[in-house]
Short mmCIF file of C-alpha atoms in Angstrom, two decimals:
data_model
loop_
_atom_site.label_atom_id
_atom_site.label_comp_id
_atom_site.label_asym_id
_atom_site.label_seq_id
_atom_site.Cartn_x
_atom_site.Cartn_y
_atom_site.Cartn_z
CA UNK A 9 3.88 23.10 -13.99
CA UNK A 10 5.78 25.66 -11.95
CA UNK A 11 5.81 23.46 -8.86
CA UNK A 12 7.20 20.57 -10.88
CA UNK A 13 10.03 22.66 -12.28
CA UNK A 14 10.89 24.08 -8.86
CA UNK A 15 11.11 20.61 -7.33
CA UNK A 16 13.16 19.33 -10.26
CA UNK A 17 15.57 22.25 -10.04
CA UNK A 18 16.11 21.66 -6.31
CA UNK A 19 16.54 17.93 -6.94
CA UNK A 20 19.40 18.74 -9.32
CA UNK A 21 20.97 20.99 -6.68
CA UNK A 22 20.59 18.21 -4.08
CA UNK A 23 22.54 15.84 -6.32
CA UNK A 24 19.77 13.33 -7.07
CA UNK A 25 20.48 13.05 -10.79
CA UNK A 26 22.98 10.19 -10.60
CA UNK A 27 20.85 8.17 -8.21
CA UNK A 28 17.84 8.66 -10.48
CA UNK A 29 19.92 7.66 -13.50
CA UNK A 30 20.94 4.47 -11.68
CA UNK A 31 17.27 3.71 -11.04
CA UNK A 32 16.58 4.11 -14.73
CA UNK A 33 19.21 1.48 -15.54
CA UNK A 34 17.13 -1.02 -13.56
CA UNK A 35 13.79 0.19 -14.94
CA UNK A 36 14.85 -0.06 -18.59
CA UNK A 37 15.56 -3.79 -18.18
CA UNK A 38 11.97 -4.58 -17.21
CA UNK A 39 9.55 -6.15 -19.66
CA UNK A 40 6.97 -3.43 -18.97
CA UNK A 41 9.41 -0.68 -19.96
CA UNK A 42 10.39 -2.38 -23.20
CA UNK A 43 6.73 -2.79 -24.14
CA UNK A 44 6.13 0.89 -23.40
CA UNK A 45 9.05 2.01 -25.57
CA UNK A 46 7.80 -0.10 -28.48
CA UNK A 47 4.39 1.61 -28.36
CA UNK A 48 5.42 5.13 -27.36
CA UNK A 49 5.53 8.15 -29.68
CA UNK A 50 8.45 9.66 -27.73
CA UNK A 51 12.04 8.80 -28.55
CA UNK A 52 13.96 6.49 -26.14
CA UNK A 53 16.02 9.50 -25.04
CA UNK A 54 12.89 11.53 -24.22
CA UNK A 55 11.48 8.61 -22.25
CA UNK A 56 14.77 8.23 -20.41
CA UNK A 57 14.88 11.88 -19.38
CA UNK A 58 11.23 11.88 -18.31
CA UNK A 59 11.72 8.80 -16.11
CA UNK A 60 14.89 10.23 -14.57
CA UNK A 61 13.08 13.52 -13.90
CA UNK A 62 10.16 11.69 -12.28
CA UNK A 63 12.55 9.70 -10.09
CA UNK A 64 14.35 12.90 -9.07
CA UNK A 65 11.07 14.59 -8.15
CA UNK A 66 10.06 11.58 -6.05
CA UNK A 67 13.43 11.60 -4.27
CA UNK A 68 13.14 15.32 -3.55
CA UNK A 69 9.60 14.98 -2.17
CA UNK A 70 10.69 12.01 -0.05
CA UNK A 71 13.54 14.12 1.30
CA UNK A 72 11.12 16.92 2.22
CA UNK A 73 8.76 14.43 3.90
CA UNK A 74 11.59 12.91 5.96
CA UNK A 75 12.31 16.33 7.43
CA UNK A 76 8.74 16.57 8.78
CA UNK A 77 8.38 16.05 12.55
CA UNK A 78 7.15 12.68 13.80
CA UNK A 79 3.93 12.43 15.78
CA UNK A 80 4.75 13.22 19.41
CA UNK A 81 3.13 11.45 22.36
CA UNK A 82 1.52 14.74 23.39
CA UNK A 83 -0.10 15.37 20.00
CA UNK A 84 -1.28 11.76 19.71
CA UNK A 85 -2.92 11.95 23.13
CA UNK A 86 -4.57 15.28 22.28
CA UNK A 87 -5.95 13.81 19.04
CA UNK A 88 -7.24 10.80 20.95
CA UNK A 89 -8.96 12.92 23.60
CA UNK A 90 -10.56 15.11 20.92
CA UNK A 91 -12.12 12.05 19.26
CA UNK A 92 -12.63 9.86 22.32
CA UNK A 93 -16.43 10.14 22.26
CA UNK A 94 -16.51 8.57 18.78
CA UNK A 95 -14.09 5.74 19.54
CA UNK A 96 -16.50 2.99 20.53
CA UNK A 97 -16.76 -0.71 19.75
CA UNK A 98 -19.56 -3.23 19.95
CA UNK A 99 -19.39 -6.70 21.46
CA UNK A 100 -16.29 -8.34 20.02
CA UNK A 101 -13.87 -11.23 20.19
CA UNK A 102 -10.13 -11.41 19.66
CA UNK A 103 -8.91 -14.46 17.80
CA UNK A 104 -5.64 -16.18 16.93
CA UNK A 105 -5.33 -18.80 14.24
CA UNK A 106 -3.06 -21.26 12.48
CA UNK A 107 -3.58 -21.29 8.72
CA UNK A 108 -2.94 -24.36 6.58
CA UNK A 109 -3.12 -23.08 3.00
CA UNK A 110 -5.51 -24.70 0.53
CA UNK A 111 -6.93 -21.83 -1.53
CA UNK A 112 -10.25 -22.68 -3.16
CA UNK A 113 -10.39 -19.69 -5.52
CA UNK A 114 -8.00 -17.40 -7.39
CA UNK A 115 -7.81 -14.04 -5.61
CA UNK A 116 -5.22 -11.63 -7.00
CA UNK A 117 -1.74 -13.11 -6.51
CA UNK A 118 -3.22 -15.96 -4.44
CA UNK A 119 -3.83 -18.96 -6.69
CA UNK A 120 -6.14 -21.86 -5.93
CA UNK A 121 -4.84 -25.40 -5.46
CA UNK A 122 -6.33 -26.27 -8.85
CA UNK A 123 -4.61 -23.38 -10.64
CA UNK A 124 -1.27 -24.17 -9.03
CA UNK A 125 -1.56 -27.81 -10.11
CA UNK A 126 -2.46 -26.81 -13.66
CA UNK A 127 0.66 -24.65 -13.83
CA UNK A 128 2.93 -27.29 -12.30
CA UNK A 129 1.44 -30.30 -14.11
CA UNK A 130 -0.25 -29.12 -17.32
CA UNK A 131 -0.72 -32.73 -18.40
CA UNK A 132 -3.34 -33.26 -15.66
CA UNK A 133 -6.88 -32.98 -17.00
CA UNK A 134 -10.44 -33.78 -15.97
CA UNK A 135 -10.80 -36.53 -13.35
CA UNK A 136 -7.04 -36.85 -12.85
CA UNK A 137 -6.83 -33.15 -11.97
CA UNK A 138 -9.85 -33.39 -9.65
CA UNK A 139 -8.31 -36.35 -7.81
CA UNK A 140 -4.97 -34.59 -7.39
CA UNK A 141 -6.74 -31.53 -5.93
CA UNK A 142 -8.55 -33.80 -3.44
CA UNK A 143 -5.32 -35.50 -2.41
CA UNK A 144 -3.55 -32.20 -1.73
CA UNK A 145 -6.51 -30.71 0.15
CA UNK A 146 -6.84 -33.87 2.27
CA UNK A 147 -3.15 -33.73 3.16
CA UNK A 148 -3.51 -30.08 4.21
CA UNK A 149 -6.64 -30.87 6.21
CA UNK A 150 -4.78 -33.65 8.02
CA UNK A 151 -2.03 -31.20 8.98
CA UNK A 152 -4.64 -28.82 10.39
CA UNK A 153 -6.24 -31.70 12.35
CA UNK A 154 -2.85 -32.53 13.84
CA UNK A 155 -2.24 -28.93 14.95
CA UNK A 156 -5.76 -28.82 16.42
CA UNK A 157 -5.13 -32.03 18.38
CA UNK A 158 -1.91 -30.58 19.81
CA UNK A 159 -3.65 -27.33 20.77
CA UNK A 160 -6.54 -29.17 22.46
CA UNK A 161 -4.06 -31.23 24.46
CA UNK A 162 -2.54 -28.03 25.87
CA UNK A 163 0.35 -27.20 23.52
CA UNK A 164 1.21 -23.50 23.53
CA UNK A 165 -0.94 -21.99 20.77
CA UNK A 166 1.40 -19.07 20.07
CA UNK A 167 4.34 -21.42 19.56
CA UNK A 168 2.30 -23.63 17.23
CA UNK A 169 1.16 -20.61 15.20
CA UNK A 170 4.62 -19.04 14.98
CA UNK A 171 6.16 -22.32 13.83
CA UNK A 172 3.50 -23.79 11.57
CA UNK A 173 1.07 -21.19 10.23
CA UNK A 174 1.26 -20.87 6.45
CA UNK A 175 0.30 -17.20 6.67
CA UNK A 176 3.83 -16.08 5.77
CA UNK A 177 3.70 -12.49 7.14
CA UNK A 178 2.25 -13.72 10.46
CA UNK A 179 4.90 -16.42 10.82
CA UNK A 180 7.71 -13.95 10.12
CA UNK A 181 6.21 -11.38 12.53
CA UNK A 182 5.85 -14.01 15.30
CA UNK A 183 2.45 -12.66 16.32
CA UNK A 184 1.10 -16.05 17.40
CA UNK A 185 -1.43 -15.86 14.57
CA UNK A 186 -3.21 -12.88 16.15
CA UNK A 187 -6.19 -11.74 14.06
CA UNK A 188 -7.04 -8.80 16.28
CA UNK A 189 -10.62 -8.01 17.28
CA UNK A 190 -13.70 -8.92 15.28
CA UNK A 191 -16.74 -6.79 16.08
CA UNK A 192 -19.79 -9.06 16.11
CA UNK A 193 -21.95 -6.29 14.69
CA UNK A 194 -19.80 -5.72 11.61
CA UNK A 195 -18.90 -9.26 10.60
CA UNK A 196 -19.48 -9.77 6.87
CA UNK A 197 -18.33 -11.92 4.00
CA UNK A 198 -18.61 -15.72 3.80
CA UNK A 199 -15.22 -16.45 5.37
CA UNK A 200 -15.77 -14.21 8.41
CA UNK A 201 -19.26 -15.61 8.88
CA UNK A 202 -17.91 -19.19 8.82
CA UNK A 203 -15.29 -18.32 11.41
CA UNK A 204 -17.76 -16.58 13.71
CA UNK A 205 -20.26 -19.44 13.38
CA UNK A 206 -17.55 -21.87 14.48
CA UNK A 207 -16.43 -19.62 17.35
CA UNK A 208 -20.01 -19.49 18.69
CA UNK A 209 -19.92 -19.33 22.48
CA UNK A 210 -16.39 -20.67 22.88
CA UNK A 211 -14.93 -19.01 25.98
CA UNK A 212 -11.84 -16.80 26.08
CA UNK A 213 -8.71 -18.90 26.38
CA UNK A 214 -10.24 -21.91 24.63
CA UNK A 215 -9.57 -23.46 21.23
CA UNK A 216 -12.42 -23.94 18.76
CA UNK A 217 -12.90 -27.77 18.75
CA UNK A 218 -13.05 -28.13 14.94
CA UNK A 219 -11.02 -27.16 11.89
CA UNK A 220 -12.68 -24.29 10.01
CA UNK A 221 -12.49 -24.26 6.22
CA UNK A 222 -12.56 -20.96 4.28
CA UNK A 223 -11.56 -19.92 0.77
CA UNK A 224 -7.99 -19.55 2.05
CA UNK A 225 -7.69 -23.05 3.46
CA UNK A 226 -8.00 -24.60 6.92
CA UNK A 227 -7.91 -22.71 10.22
CA UNK A 228 -7.22 -23.79 13.78
CA UNK A 229 -8.66 -21.00 15.94
CA UNK A 230 -8.28 -19.87 19.53
CA UNK A 231 -10.48 -17.29 21.27
CA UNK A 232 -7.98 -15.13 23.15
CA UNK A 233 -10.43 -12.54 24.50
CA UNK A 234 -14.10 -11.55 24.60
CA UNK A 235 -15.30 -8.01 25.29
CA UNK A 236 -18.66 -6.38 25.80
CA UNK A 237 -19.38 -3.08 24.01
CA UNK A 238 -17.29 -0.16 25.27
CA UNK A 239 -14.61 2.45 24.61
CA UNK A 240 -11.63 1.77 22.37
CA UNK A 241 -8.45 2.37 24.42
CA UNK A 242 -5.59 4.64 23.31
CA UNK A 243 -3.18 1.70 22.97
CA UNK A 244 -5.38 0.18 20.28
CA UNK A 245 -5.57 3.28 18.08
CA UNK A 246 -2.18 4.77 18.87
CA UNK A 247 -0.45 3.48 15.76
CA UNK A 248 -3.12 4.63 13.24
CA UNK A 249 -3.25 8.01 15.01
CA UNK A 250 0.53 8.32 14.73
CA UNK A 251 0.35 7.45 11.03
CA UNK A 252 -2.43 9.97 10.42
CA UNK A 253 -0.62 12.79 12.25
CA UNK A 254 2.69 11.98 10.53
CA UNK A 255 0.93 12.08 7.14
CA UNK A 256 -0.50 15.52 7.97
CA UNK A 257 2.96 16.72 9.07
CA UNK A 258 4.52 15.52 5.82
CA UNK A 259 1.81 17.21 3.78
CA UNK A 260 2.33 20.47 5.68
CA UNK A 261 6.12 20.22 5.25
CA UNK A 262 5.69 19.86 1.49
CA UNK A 263 3.25 22.78 1.28
CA UNK A 264 5.50 25.01 3.42
CA UNK A 265 8.56 24.05 1.37
CA UNK A 266 6.78 24.78 -1.90
CA UNK A 267 5.33 28.07 -0.66
CA UNK A 268 8.76 29.31 0.39
CA UNK A 269 10.45 28.23 -2.84
CA UNK A 270 7.74 29.83 -4.96
CA UNK A 271 8.29 33.10 -3.11
CA UNK A 272 12.00 32.96 -3.86
CA UNK A 273 11.68 31.71 -7.45
CA UNK A 274 12.14 33.94 -10.47
CA UNK A 275 9.06 32.81 -12.40
CA UNK A 276 8.76 34.13 -15.93
CA UNK A 277 5.97 33.53 -18.45
CA UNK A 278 6.52 33.65 -22.18
CA UNK A 279 4.68 36.27 -24.26
CA UNK A 280 2.84 33.44 -25.99
CA UNK A 281 1.59 32.13 -22.65
CA UNK A 282 0.49 35.58 -21.44
CA UNK A 283 -1.39 36.26 -24.67
CA UNK A 284 -3.17 32.89 -24.54
CA UNK A 285 -4.07 33.36 -20.88
CA UNK A 286 -5.37 36.89 -21.44
CA UNK A 287 -7.59 35.79 -24.31
CA UNK A 288 -8.95 32.80 -22.42
CA UNK A 289 -7.60 30.44 -25.07
CA UNK A 290 -5.34 28.71 -22.56
CA UNK A 291 -8.20 27.63 -20.31
CA UNK A 292 -10.29 26.55 -23.31
CA UNK A 293 -7.62 24.24 -24.70
CA UNK A 294 -7.05 22.68 -21.27
CA UNK A 295 -3.55 21.77 -22.39
CA UNK A 296 -0.12 22.64 -21.10
CA UNK A 297 3.47 21.46 -20.79
CA UNK A 298 6.52 22.56 -18.89
CA UNK A 299 9.76 23.45 -20.62
CA UNK A 300 12.70 23.04 -18.20
CA UNK A 301 15.36 25.70 -18.05
CA UNK A 302 18.41 25.17 -20.19
CA UNK A 303 20.49 25.48 -17.04
CA UNK A 304 19.69 24.97 -13.38
CA UNK A 305 20.60 28.59 -12.72
CA UNK A 306 17.90 29.89 -15.05
CA UNK A 307 14.22 30.21 -14.13
CA UNK A 308 11.63 27.66 -15.17
CA UNK A 309 9.35 28.65 -18.03
CA UNK A 310 5.73 27.58 -18.40
CA UNK A 311 4.72 27.22 -22.04
CA UNK A 312 1.29 26.33 -23.47
CA UNK A 313 1.27 23.42 -25.89
CA UNK A 314 -1.56 22.28 -28.14
CA UNK A 315 -2.80 18.72 -28.66
CA UNK A 316 -1.45 17.53 -25.31
CA UNK A 317 -3.85 15.94 -22.84
CA UNK A 318 -3.51 17.73 -19.51
CA UNK A 319 -5.60 19.56 -16.94
CA UNK A 320 -6.33 23.28 -17.04
CA UNK A 321 -3.59 25.41 -15.48
CA UNK A 322 -4.32 28.91 -14.32
CA UNK A 323 -1.33 31.15 -14.95
CA UNK A 324 -0.06 33.19 -11.98
CA UNK A 325 0.55 36.90 -12.48
CA UNK A 326 3.62 37.57 -14.56
CA UNK A 327 6.55 38.88 -12.59
CA UNK A 328 8.62 41.70 -14.01
#
């Protein structure tokens, strides 16, 4: 409770209120927000202030995180050396692919060919729907066969993948359809197993001589590299190490910031809170709420509230 009020107070001082209020203008137009307001016990004004406060707190924490140092080359290398003995891989292959989309199942936002057809042409039913699905899948398969034929004749695989893959992020990133490494000892799931069965003993630099069908559609695959078991090089883990170290730095920056601001804060507890804490009633109710200061210049006050679902909060010693 105290941490929240400290962050909110500093967010006001940093001038985040107007930006947070602008964010609320966008949020309140969403269908989800309107549904929440209709079912909420709070007034629209209370909801508005709570959302603005939450946005301000997020902005303040983001600002603190941005001030944290990035992962330096020296620290990344030290982290790598400290964990080098554990960074091993088994026999593995590196693959690139061209995807021609023909989803067979609904998976999250990805909709199957059948579902897409039902949405686009709700009049299609039974056999008519089945036939339309077959026509679309056959057309997609023919596209994949054409790309495979070009690749087998020597067309540059990266160029084909960058221009024609229907894996949107890969096409935008221009990665040549790179799938990275697949460790033969950890392959699992029906789609991965199908791909690895098709790859078989295909040599590095060669294209798999058949179109591979998975739940995502049709794949034209090239084996770009094969490796025996060995050590994972720094270049391969550099990015995740940088992300891990940066995350630790941001966490430390937030803790340091909060520690310093708590030292400087004038934290006062109400008599009601002190009495409840002393009697043990506060911990037993496991309920609490924060009452913001009337003005940014005044200290935050932590006040116990009944019938509010929240976690137990241990009160710090009252300051005189």
